[in-house]
mmCIF file of C-alpha atoms and ligand atoms in Angstrom:
data_model
loop_
_atom_site.group_PDB
_atom_site.id
_atom_site.type_symbol
_atom_site.label_atom_id
_atom_site.label_comp_id
_atom_site.label_asym_id
_atom_site.label_seq_id
_atom_site.Cartn_x
_atom_site.Cartn_y
_atom_site.Cartn_z
ATOM 1 C CA MET A 1 154.390 207.463 99.334
ATOM 2 C CA PHE A 2 153.925 211.179 98.519
ATOM 3 C CA SER A 3 157.458 211.914 97.308
ATOM 4 C CA GLY A 4 156.779 211.906 93.524
ATOM 5 C CA ARG A 5 157.011 215.101 91.526
ATOM 6 C CA ILE A 6 153.862 217.276 91.638
ATOM 7 C CA THR A 7 152.194 217.434 88.203
ATOM 8 C CA PRO A 8 149.848 220.029 86.655
ATOM 9 C CA GLU A 9 147.193 217.281 86.292
ATOM 10 C CA GLN A 10 147.306 216.463 90.011
ATOM 11 C CA LEU A 11 146.860 220.133 90.821
ATOM 12 C CA ARG A 12 144.096 220.743 88.259
ATOM 13 C CA GLY A 13 142.186 217.762 89.629
ATOM 14 C CA ARG A 14 142.211 219.268 93.112
ATOM 15 C CA LEU A 15 141.762 223.000 92.509
ATOM 16 C CA ALA A 16 138.345 224.603 92.876
ATOM 17 C CA PRO A 17 136.836 225.460 89.475
ATOM 18 C CA GLY A 18 136.879 229.068 88.300
ATOM 19 C CA GLY A 19 140.117 230.018 90.074
ATOM 20 C CA PRO A 20 142.733 232.426 88.698
ATOM 21 C CA TRP A 21 145.451 229.800 88.108
ATOM 22 C CA VAL A 22 146.055 230.001 84.361
ATOM 23 C CA ASP A 23 149.401 228.218 84.082
ATOM 24 C CA LEU A 24 150.923 225.580 86.389
ATOM 25 C CA VAL A 25 154.635 225.129 85.731
ATOM 26 C CA CYS A 26 155.969 222.064 87.567
ATOM 27 C CA LEU A 27 159.754 221.733 87.646
ATOM 28 C CA GLY A 28 162.218 219.168 88.999
ATOM 29 C CA THR A 29 164.960 220.634 91.156
ATOM 30 C CA THR A 30 165.649 224.273 90.324
ATOM 31 C CA ASP A 31 167.667 227.087 91.862
ATOM 32 C CA SER A 32 164.761 229.107 93.276
ATOM 33 C CA THR A 33 161.113 229.160 92.169
ATOM 34 C CA ASN A 34 161.035 232.867 93.067
ATOM 35 C CA GLY A 35 163.971 233.437 90.709
ATOM 36 C CA VAL A 36 162.271 231.504 87.893
ATOM 37 C CA ALA A 37 158.941 233.263 88.494
ATOM 38 C CA MET A 38 160.548 236.748 88.548
ATOM 39 C CA GLU A 39 162.180 236.011 85.172
ATOM 40 C CA MET A 40 158.911 234.697 83.750
ATOM 41 C CA ALA A 41 157.026 237.742 85.043
ATOM 42 C CA GLU A 42 159.586 240.100 83.478
ATOM 43 C CA ALA A 43 159.069 238.213 80.205
ATOM 44 C CA GLY A 44 155.292 238.810 80.426
ATOM 45 C CA ALA A 45 153.888 235.707 82.152
ATOM 46 C CA PRO A 46 150.306 236.484 83.196
ATOM 47 C CA HIS A 47 148.709 236.967 86.599
ATOM 48 C CA GLY A 48 147.859 233.534 87.961
ATOM 49 C CA THR A 49 151.010 231.732 86.796
ATOM 50 C CA VAL A 50 152.313 229.234 89.374
ATOM 51 C CA VAL A 51 155.866 227.861 89.439
ATOM 52 C CA VAL A 52 156.414 224.816 91.653
ATOM 53 C CA ALA A 53 159.593 222.795 92.075
ATOM 54 C CA ASP A 54 160.390 219.408 93.532
ATOM 55 C CA GLY A 55 163.491 220.813 95.246
ATOM 56 C CA GLN A 56 165.611 223.980 95.285
ATOM 57 C CA THR A 57 169.374 224.400 95.349
ATOM 58 C CA GLY A 58 169.226 228.132 96.147
ATOM 59 C CA GLY A 59 165.945 228.524 98.029
ATOM 60 C CA ARG A 60 165.688 232.114 99.285
ATOM 61 C CA GLY A 61 164.318 233.037 102.691
ATOM 62 C CA ARG A 62 163.581 236.455 104.160
ATOM 63 C CA HIS A 63 166.438 238.676 105.357
ATOM 64 C CA GLY A 64 168.850 237.021 102.922
ATOM 65 C CA ARG A 65 168.634 233.639 104.624
ATOM 66 C CA ARG A 66 168.555 230.343 102.739
ATOM 67 C CA TRP A 67 165.438 228.175 102.674
ATOM 68 C CA VAL A 68 166.139 224.489 103.262
ATOM 69 C CA SER A 69 164.646 222.782 100.180
ATOM 70 C CA PRO A 70 165.361 219.036 99.919
ATOM 71 C CA PRO A 71 163.639 217.332 96.948
ATOM 72 C CA GLY A 72 160.393 215.381 97.249
ATOM 73 C CA ARG A 73 159.560 216.493 100.777
ATOM 74 C CA ASN A 74 157.926 219.890 100.841
ATOM 75 C CA VAL A 75 156.104 222.499 98.793
ATOM 76 C CA TYR A 76 158.180 225.217 97.087
ATOM 77 C CA ALA A 77 155.952 227.428 94.980
ATOM 78 C CA SER A 78 155.892 230.963 93.576
ATOM 79 C CA LEU A 79 152.782 232.731 92.340
ATOM 80 C CA ILE A 80 152.913 235.581 89.843
ATOM 81 C CA VAL A 81 150.391 238.297 90.646
ATOM 82 C CA ARG A 82 149.858 241.642 88.965
ATOM 83 C CA PRO A 83 148.280 243.765 91.683
ATOM 84 C CA GLU A 84 146.529 246.939 90.566
ATOM 85 C CA MET A 85 147.550 248.939 93.619
ATOM 86 C CA PRO A 86 150.316 251.194 94.924
ATOM 87 C CA VAL A 87 153.450 249.421 96.170
ATOM 88 C CA SER A 88 152.719 250.545 99.749
ATOM 89 C CA GLU A 89 149.464 248.564 99.697
ATOM 90 C CA ALA A 90 150.984 245.626 97.868
ATOM 91 C CA SER A 91 153.018 244.928 101.026
ATOM 92 C CA GLY A 92 149.769 243.605 102.521
ATOM 93 C CA LEU A 93 150.018 240.787 99.992
ATOM 94 C CA SER A 94 152.376 238.843 102.209
ATOM 95 C CA LEU A 95 149.982 239.172 105.148
ATOM 96 C CA ALA A 96 147.163 237.893 102.941
ATOM 97 C CA ALA A 97 149.359 234.988 101.872
ATOM 98 C CA GLY A 98 149.985 234.175 105.546
ATOM 99 C CA VAL A 99 146.261 233.974 106.223
ATOM 100 C CA ALA A 100 145.886 231.690 103.186
ATOM 101 C CA LEU A 101 148.619 229.432 104.573
ATOM 102 C CA ALA A 102 146.785 229.136 107.882
ATOM 103 C CA ASP A 103 143.509 228.443 106.020
ATOM 104 C CA ALA A 104 145.220 225.679 104.034
ATOM 105 C CA ALA A 105 146.819 224.057 107.098
ATOM 106 C CA GLU A 106 143.477 224.061 108.869
ATOM 107 C CA ARG A 107 141.742 222.559 105.818
ATOM 108 C CA ALA A 108 144.404 219.826 105.947
ATOM 109 C CA GLY A 109 143.380 219.220 109.565
ATOM 110 C CA VAL A 110 146.320 220.927 111.291
ATOM 111 C CA PRO A 111 145.468 224.024 113.379
ATOM 112 C CA ALA A 112 147.993 226.794 112.728
ATOM 113 C CA LEU A 113 149.065 230.179 114.059
ATOM 114 C CA LEU A 114 150.677 233.237 112.443
ATOM 115 C CA LYS A 115 153.752 235.063 113.635
ATOM 116 C CA TRP A 116 153.897 238.599 112.295
ATOM 117 C CA PRO A 117 154.507 239.384 109.553
ATOM 118 C CA ASN A 118 153.801 236.079 107.818
ATOM 119 C CA ASP A 119 155.335 232.946 109.318
ATOM 120 C CA LEU A 120 153.150 229.905 109.814
ATOM 121 C CA TYR A 121 153.606 228.173 113.144
ATOM 122 C CA LEU A 122 152.418 224.807 114.357
ATOM 123 C CA GLY A 123 152.692 225.070 118.110
ATOM 124 C CA ASP A 124 155.885 226.983 118.871
ATOM 125 C CA ARG A 125 157.734 225.957 115.686
ATOM 126 C CA LYS A 126 157.805 227.401 112.207
ATOM 127 C CA ALA A 127 156.402 225.223 109.412
ATOM 128 C CA ALA A 128 156.136 227.645 106.492
ATOM 129 C CA GLY A 129 157.340 231.036 105.317
ATOM 130 C CA ILE A 130 156.591 233.574 102.614
ATOM 131 C CA LEU A 131 158.912 235.715 100.544
ATOM 132 C CA VAL A 132 157.244 238.366 98.381
ATOM 133 C CA GLU A 133 159.402 240.022 95.732
ATOM 134 C CA THR A 134 158.053 243.022 93.849
ATOM 135 C CA ALA A 135 158.998 244.798 90.628
ATOM 136 C CA VAL A 136 157.981 248.425 90.686
ATOM 137 C CA GLY A 137 156.671 250.268 87.639
ATOM 138 C CA GLN A 138 155.164 253.712 87.113
ATOM 139 C CA GLY A 139 152.206 254.159 89.463
ATOM 140 C CA GLY A 140 152.564 250.937 91.419
ATOM 141 C CA ALA A 141 153.752 247.356 91.561
ATOM 142 C CA ARG A 142 154.324 246.015 88.036
ATOM 143 C CA HIS A 143 154.205 242.496 89.304
ATOM 144 C CA ALA A 144 154.861 240.582 92.465
ATOM 145 C CA VAL A 145 155.997 237.055 93.114
ATOM 146 C CA VAL A 146 154.598 235.417 96.229
ATOM 147 C CA GLY A 147 156.977 232.610 97.173
ATOM 148 C CA VAL A 148 155.861 230.066 99.709
ATOM 149 C CA GLY A 149 157.786 227.256 101.321
ATOM 150 C CA ILE A 150 155.723 224.747 103.317
ATOM 151 C CA ASN A 151 157.389 221.984 105.309
ATOM 152 C CA VAL A 152 155.062 219.135 104.483
ATOM 153 C CA ASN A 153 156.699 215.704 104.876
ATOM 154 C CA LEU A 154 160.036 216.772 106.322
ATOM 155 C CA ALA A 155 161.088 214.346 109.075
ATOM 156 C CA GLY A 156 162.657 215.526 112.327
ATOM 157 C CA ASP A 157 166.107 214.138 111.444
ATOM 158 C CA GLU A 158 166.060 216.015 108.111
ATOM 159 C CA ILE A 159 165.921 219.404 109.825
ATOM 160 C CA PRO A 160 169.413 220.968 109.818
ATOM 161 C CA ALA A 161 171.016 221.222 113.248
ATOM 162 C CA GLU A 162 171.033 225.049 113.228
ATOM 163 C CA ILE A 163 167.228 225.261 113.059
ATOM 164 C CA ARG A 164 166.344 222.088 114.953
ATOM 165 C CA GLY A 165 164.079 223.041 117.832
ATOM 166 C CA LYS A 166 162.712 225.953 115.806
ATOM 167 C CA ALA A 167 161.295 224.238 112.710
ATOM 168 C CA THR A 168 158.602 221.634 112.183
ATOM 169 C CA SER A 169 156.431 220.169 109.419
ATOM 170 C CA LEU A 170 152.824 219.103 108.911
ATOM 171 C CA ARG A 171 154.014 215.501 109.134
ATOM 172 C CA ILE A 172 155.857 215.984 112.425
ATOM 173 C CA ARG A 173 152.884 217.799 113.914
ATOM 174 C CA ALA A 174 150.152 215.451 112.661
ATOM 175 C CA GLY A 175 152.065 212.169 112.776
ATOM 176 C CA ARG A 176 151.215 211.236 109.180
ATOM 177 C CA GLU A 177 152.316 212.078 105.642
ATOM 178 C CA PHE A 178 150.411 214.451 103.359
ATOM 179 C CA SER A 179 150.002 214.657 99.587
ATOM 180 C CA ARG A 180 152.088 217.688 98.582
ATOM 181 C CA ALA A 181 149.797 218.315 95.597
ATOM 182 C CA GLU A 182 146.831 218.395 97.980
ATOM 183 C CA VAL A 183 148.536 220.846 100.339
ATOM 184 C CA LEU A 184 149.561 223.118 97.449
ATOM 185 C CA ALA A 185 146.055 223.021 95.939
ATOM 186 C CA LEU A 186 144.553 223.922 99.336
ATOM 187 C CA PHE A 187 146.939 226.864 99.544
ATOM 188 C CA LEU A 188 146.228 228.045 95.974
ATOM 189 C CA ASP A 189 142.467 227.938 96.560
ATOM 190 C CA ALA A 190 142.823 229.755 99.873
ATOM 191 C CA PHE A 191 145.152 232.361 98.369
ATOM 192 C CA ALA A 192 142.719 233.008 95.487
ATOM 193 C CA ARG A 193 139.946 233.726 98.034
ATOM 194 C CA ARG A 194 142.090 235.898 100.314
ATOM 195 C CA TYR A 195 143.618 237.781 97.369
ATOM 196 C CA ALA A 196 140.133 238.661 96.096
ATOM 197 C CA GLU A 197 139.139 239.925 99.565
ATOM 198 C CA PHE A 198 142.386 241.878 99.858
ATOM 199 C CA ALA A 199 142.054 243.410 96.368
ATOM 200 C CA ALA A 200 138.503 244.533 97.151
ATOM 201 C CA GLY A 201 138.925 245.767 100.716
ATOM 202 C CA GLY A 202 142.646 245.943 101.558
ATOM 203 C CA PHE A 203 144.164 244.214 104.582
ATOM 204 C CA LYS A 204 141.218 245.374 106.714
ATOM 205 C CA ALA A 205 139.052 242.821 104.923
ATOM 206 C CA ILE A 206 141.146 239.911 106.177
ATOM 207 C CA HIS A 207 142.235 241.450 109.477
ATOM 208 C CA PRO A 208 139.819 239.365 111.605
ATOM 209 C CA ALA A 209 141.125 236.143 110.019
ATOM 210 C CA TRP A 210 144.674 237.249 110.839
ATOM 211 C CA GLU A 211 143.875 238.301 114.407
ATOM 212 C CA ARG A 212 142.261 234.984 115.224
ATOM 213 C CA ARG A 213 145.589 233.216 114.484
ATOM 214 C CA ASP A 214 147.913 235.825 115.995
ATOM 215 C CA MET A 215 150.401 233.906 118.155
ATOM 216 C CA LEU A 216 152.275 236.959 119.450
ATOM 217 C CA ARG A 217 149.458 239.031 120.875
ATOM 218 C CA GLY A 218 150.142 239.697 124.550
ATOM 219 C CA ARG A 219 153.528 237.969 124.461
ATOM 220 C CA ARG A 220 156.880 239.407 125.376
ATOM 221 C CA VAL A 221 159.095 239.759 122.294
ATOM 222 C CA LEU A 222 162.533 240.867 121.174
ATOM 223 C CA VAL A 223 162.141 242.960 118.045
ATOM 224 C CA LEU A 224 164.684 244.123 115.490
ATOM 225 C CA ARG A 225 163.396 247.385 114.059
ATOM 226 C CA ALA A 226 165.318 250.061 112.196
ATOM 227 C CA GLY A 227 168.523 248.117 112.895
ATOM 228 C CA GLU A 228 168.028 248.173 116.685
ATOM 229 C CA GLU A 229 166.873 245.501 119.092
ATOM 230 C CA ALA A 230 164.128 246.286 121.573
ATOM 231 C CA ARG A 231 162.311 244.231 124.192
ATOM 232 C CA GLY A 232 158.661 244.760 124.922
ATOM 233 C CA VAL A 233 155.183 243.357 124.410
ATOM 234 C CA ALA A 234 153.408 242.594 121.117
ATOM 235 C CA LEU A 235 149.919 244.061 121.391
ATOM 236 C CA GLY A 236 148.460 242.604 118.186
ATOM 237 C CA VAL A 237 148.237 243.552 114.520
ATOM 238 C CA ALA A 238 146.443 246.743 113.487
ATOM 239 C CA GLY A 239 143.909 247.021 110.635
ATOM 240 C CA ASP A 240 146.634 248.348 108.356
ATOM 241 C CA GLY A 241 148.882 245.317 108.989
ATOM 242 C CA ALA A 242 151.324 247.058 111.346
ATOM 243 C CA LEU A 243 152.544 245.261 114.460
ATOM 244 C CA ARG A 244 151.460 247.104 117.610
ATOM 245 C CA PHE A 245 154.463 247.005 119.913
ATOM 246 C CA ARG A 246 155.044 248.485 123.382
ATOM 247 C CA PRO A 247 158.791 248.747 124.104
ATOM 248 C CA ASP A 248 159.808 248.385 127.756
ATOM 249 C CA ALA A 249 162.099 251.394 127.400
ATOM 250 C CA SER A 250 159.453 254.008 126.564
ATOM 251 C CA GLY A 251 156.177 252.276 127.400
ATOM 252 C CA ALA A 252 154.617 254.112 124.442
ATOM 253 C CA GLU A 253 152.933 252.055 121.727
ATOM 254 C CA GLU A 254 154.689 251.928 118.351
ATOM 255 C CA ARG A 255 153.436 250.660 115.007
ATOM 256 C CA LEU A 256 155.930 248.626 113.054
ATOM 257 C CA PHE A 257 155.478 248.221 109.312
ATOM 258 C CA SER A 258 158.680 246.272 108.926
ATOM 259 C CA GLY A 259 160.967 244.478 111.305
ATOM 260 C CA GLU A 260 161.656 241.058 112.621
ATOM 261 C CA ILE A 261 160.709 239.197 115.785
ATOM 262 C CA LEU A 262 163.974 237.698 116.980
ATOM 263 C CA GLU A 263 162.580 235.996 120.075
ATOM 264 C CA PHE A 264 159.220 235.505 121.685
ATOM 265 C CA GLU A 265 158.084 234.196 125.008
ATOM 266 C CA THR A 266 156.968 230.622 124.434
ATOM 267 C CA ILE A 267 153.734 229.168 125.740
ATOM 268 C CA LEU A 268 155.842 226.738 127.729
ATOM 269 C CA SER A 269 157.816 229.431 129.519
ATOM 270 C CA ARG A 270 154.607 231.388 130.102
ATOM 271 C CA GLU A 271 152.963 228.345 131.681
ATOM 272 C CA ALA A 272 156.080 227.692 133.705
ATOM 273 C CA LYS A 273 155.956 231.301 134.918
ATOM 274 C CA ASP A 274 152.308 230.891 135.918
ATOM 275 C CA THR A 275 153.242 227.889 138.029
ATOM 276 C CA GLY A 276 156.175 229.702 139.562
ATOM 277 C CA CYS A 277 158.923 227.651 137.870
ATOM 278 C CA PHE A 278 160.432 230.673 136.099
ATOM 279 C CA SER A 279 161.322 233.975 137.647
HETATM 280 C C1 LIG B 1 161.030 232.851 105.002
HETATM 281 O O1 LIG B 1 162.219 233.160 105.208
HETATM 282 O O2 LIG B 1 160.293 232.573 105.940
HETATM 283 C C2 LIG B 1 160.493 232.822 103.594
HETATM 284 C C3 LIG B 1 160.778 231.527 102.917
HETATM 285 C C4 LIG B 1 160.247 231.448 101.506
HETATM 286 C C5 LIG B 1 160.706 230.198 100.797
HETATM 287 C C6 LIG B 1 160.017 230.002 99.480
HETATM 288 S S1 LIG B 1 160.274 228.383 98.831
HETATM 289 C C7 LIG B 1 159.570 228.863 97.320
HETATM 290 C C8 LIG B 1 160.047 230.263 97.026
HETATM 291 N N1 LIG B 1 161.316 230.235 96.324
HETATM 292 C C9 LIG B 1 162.305 230.731 97.067
HETATM 293 O O3 LIG B 1 163.491 230.799 96.707
HETATM 294 N N2 LIG B 1 161.837 231.137 98.246
HETATM 295 C C10 LIG B 1 160.405 230.942 98.359
#
């Protein structure tokens, strides 16, 4: 029912008036919307350009992984932004985008959590991810592309075996299908609001909205940082966007500005521990 290609008219009809979205480029299946958007940005496309595709043949995920992108099922979109800030601060963009994702899911009626740095989780499974690519110029980021993949109507049997058990979709979680244009418009509106807050006040301005969805706080985690794995406890996200992490080995709090959470203690195993089922 919602598998048709997203059109600029559908999006325009749903977006809040006065937003920054100046150009909505809706493609069929393409290689990667981030790739297309980076090329458009290099060629001078303005801040507020959105590239959305029906499917991707070379969807890019973080850490060089591929992003599963079957046609007609999900949202694959890349936003061109021209942040007037140093590159170091522009890294907060992806955290802001994560908050916008959670806002959008909640507006769609599906409560969501964030896994640092910017994965959207529904329960203990990932439903959306963000890949920010930046081109650096003199004095700061020349432009950035904020790529977002949201599993919207993906069915359980469409999830590849290697990520089954780890991935989910709005449809799987809510038990109904969603309009992909509606979900994308909710995200674009939310991103416009969070971007404005971030541009005015940095990550600190949206820190409370992040903290309220933090799924790792107080959980045991396995972290990959600086090429090494470490077990410990995630203590929350600081006002500058760093992950506060206490490794078992030293017991001294660290602040991680980059890294990856390889494993985390699930709510299920925590509950099982509380009832004595796990040692
Ligand atoms: C992640 O690994 O969690 C990030 C996934 C980002 C995927 C999106 S889909 C739209 C955009 N185009 C891409 O090639 N990647 C991003």
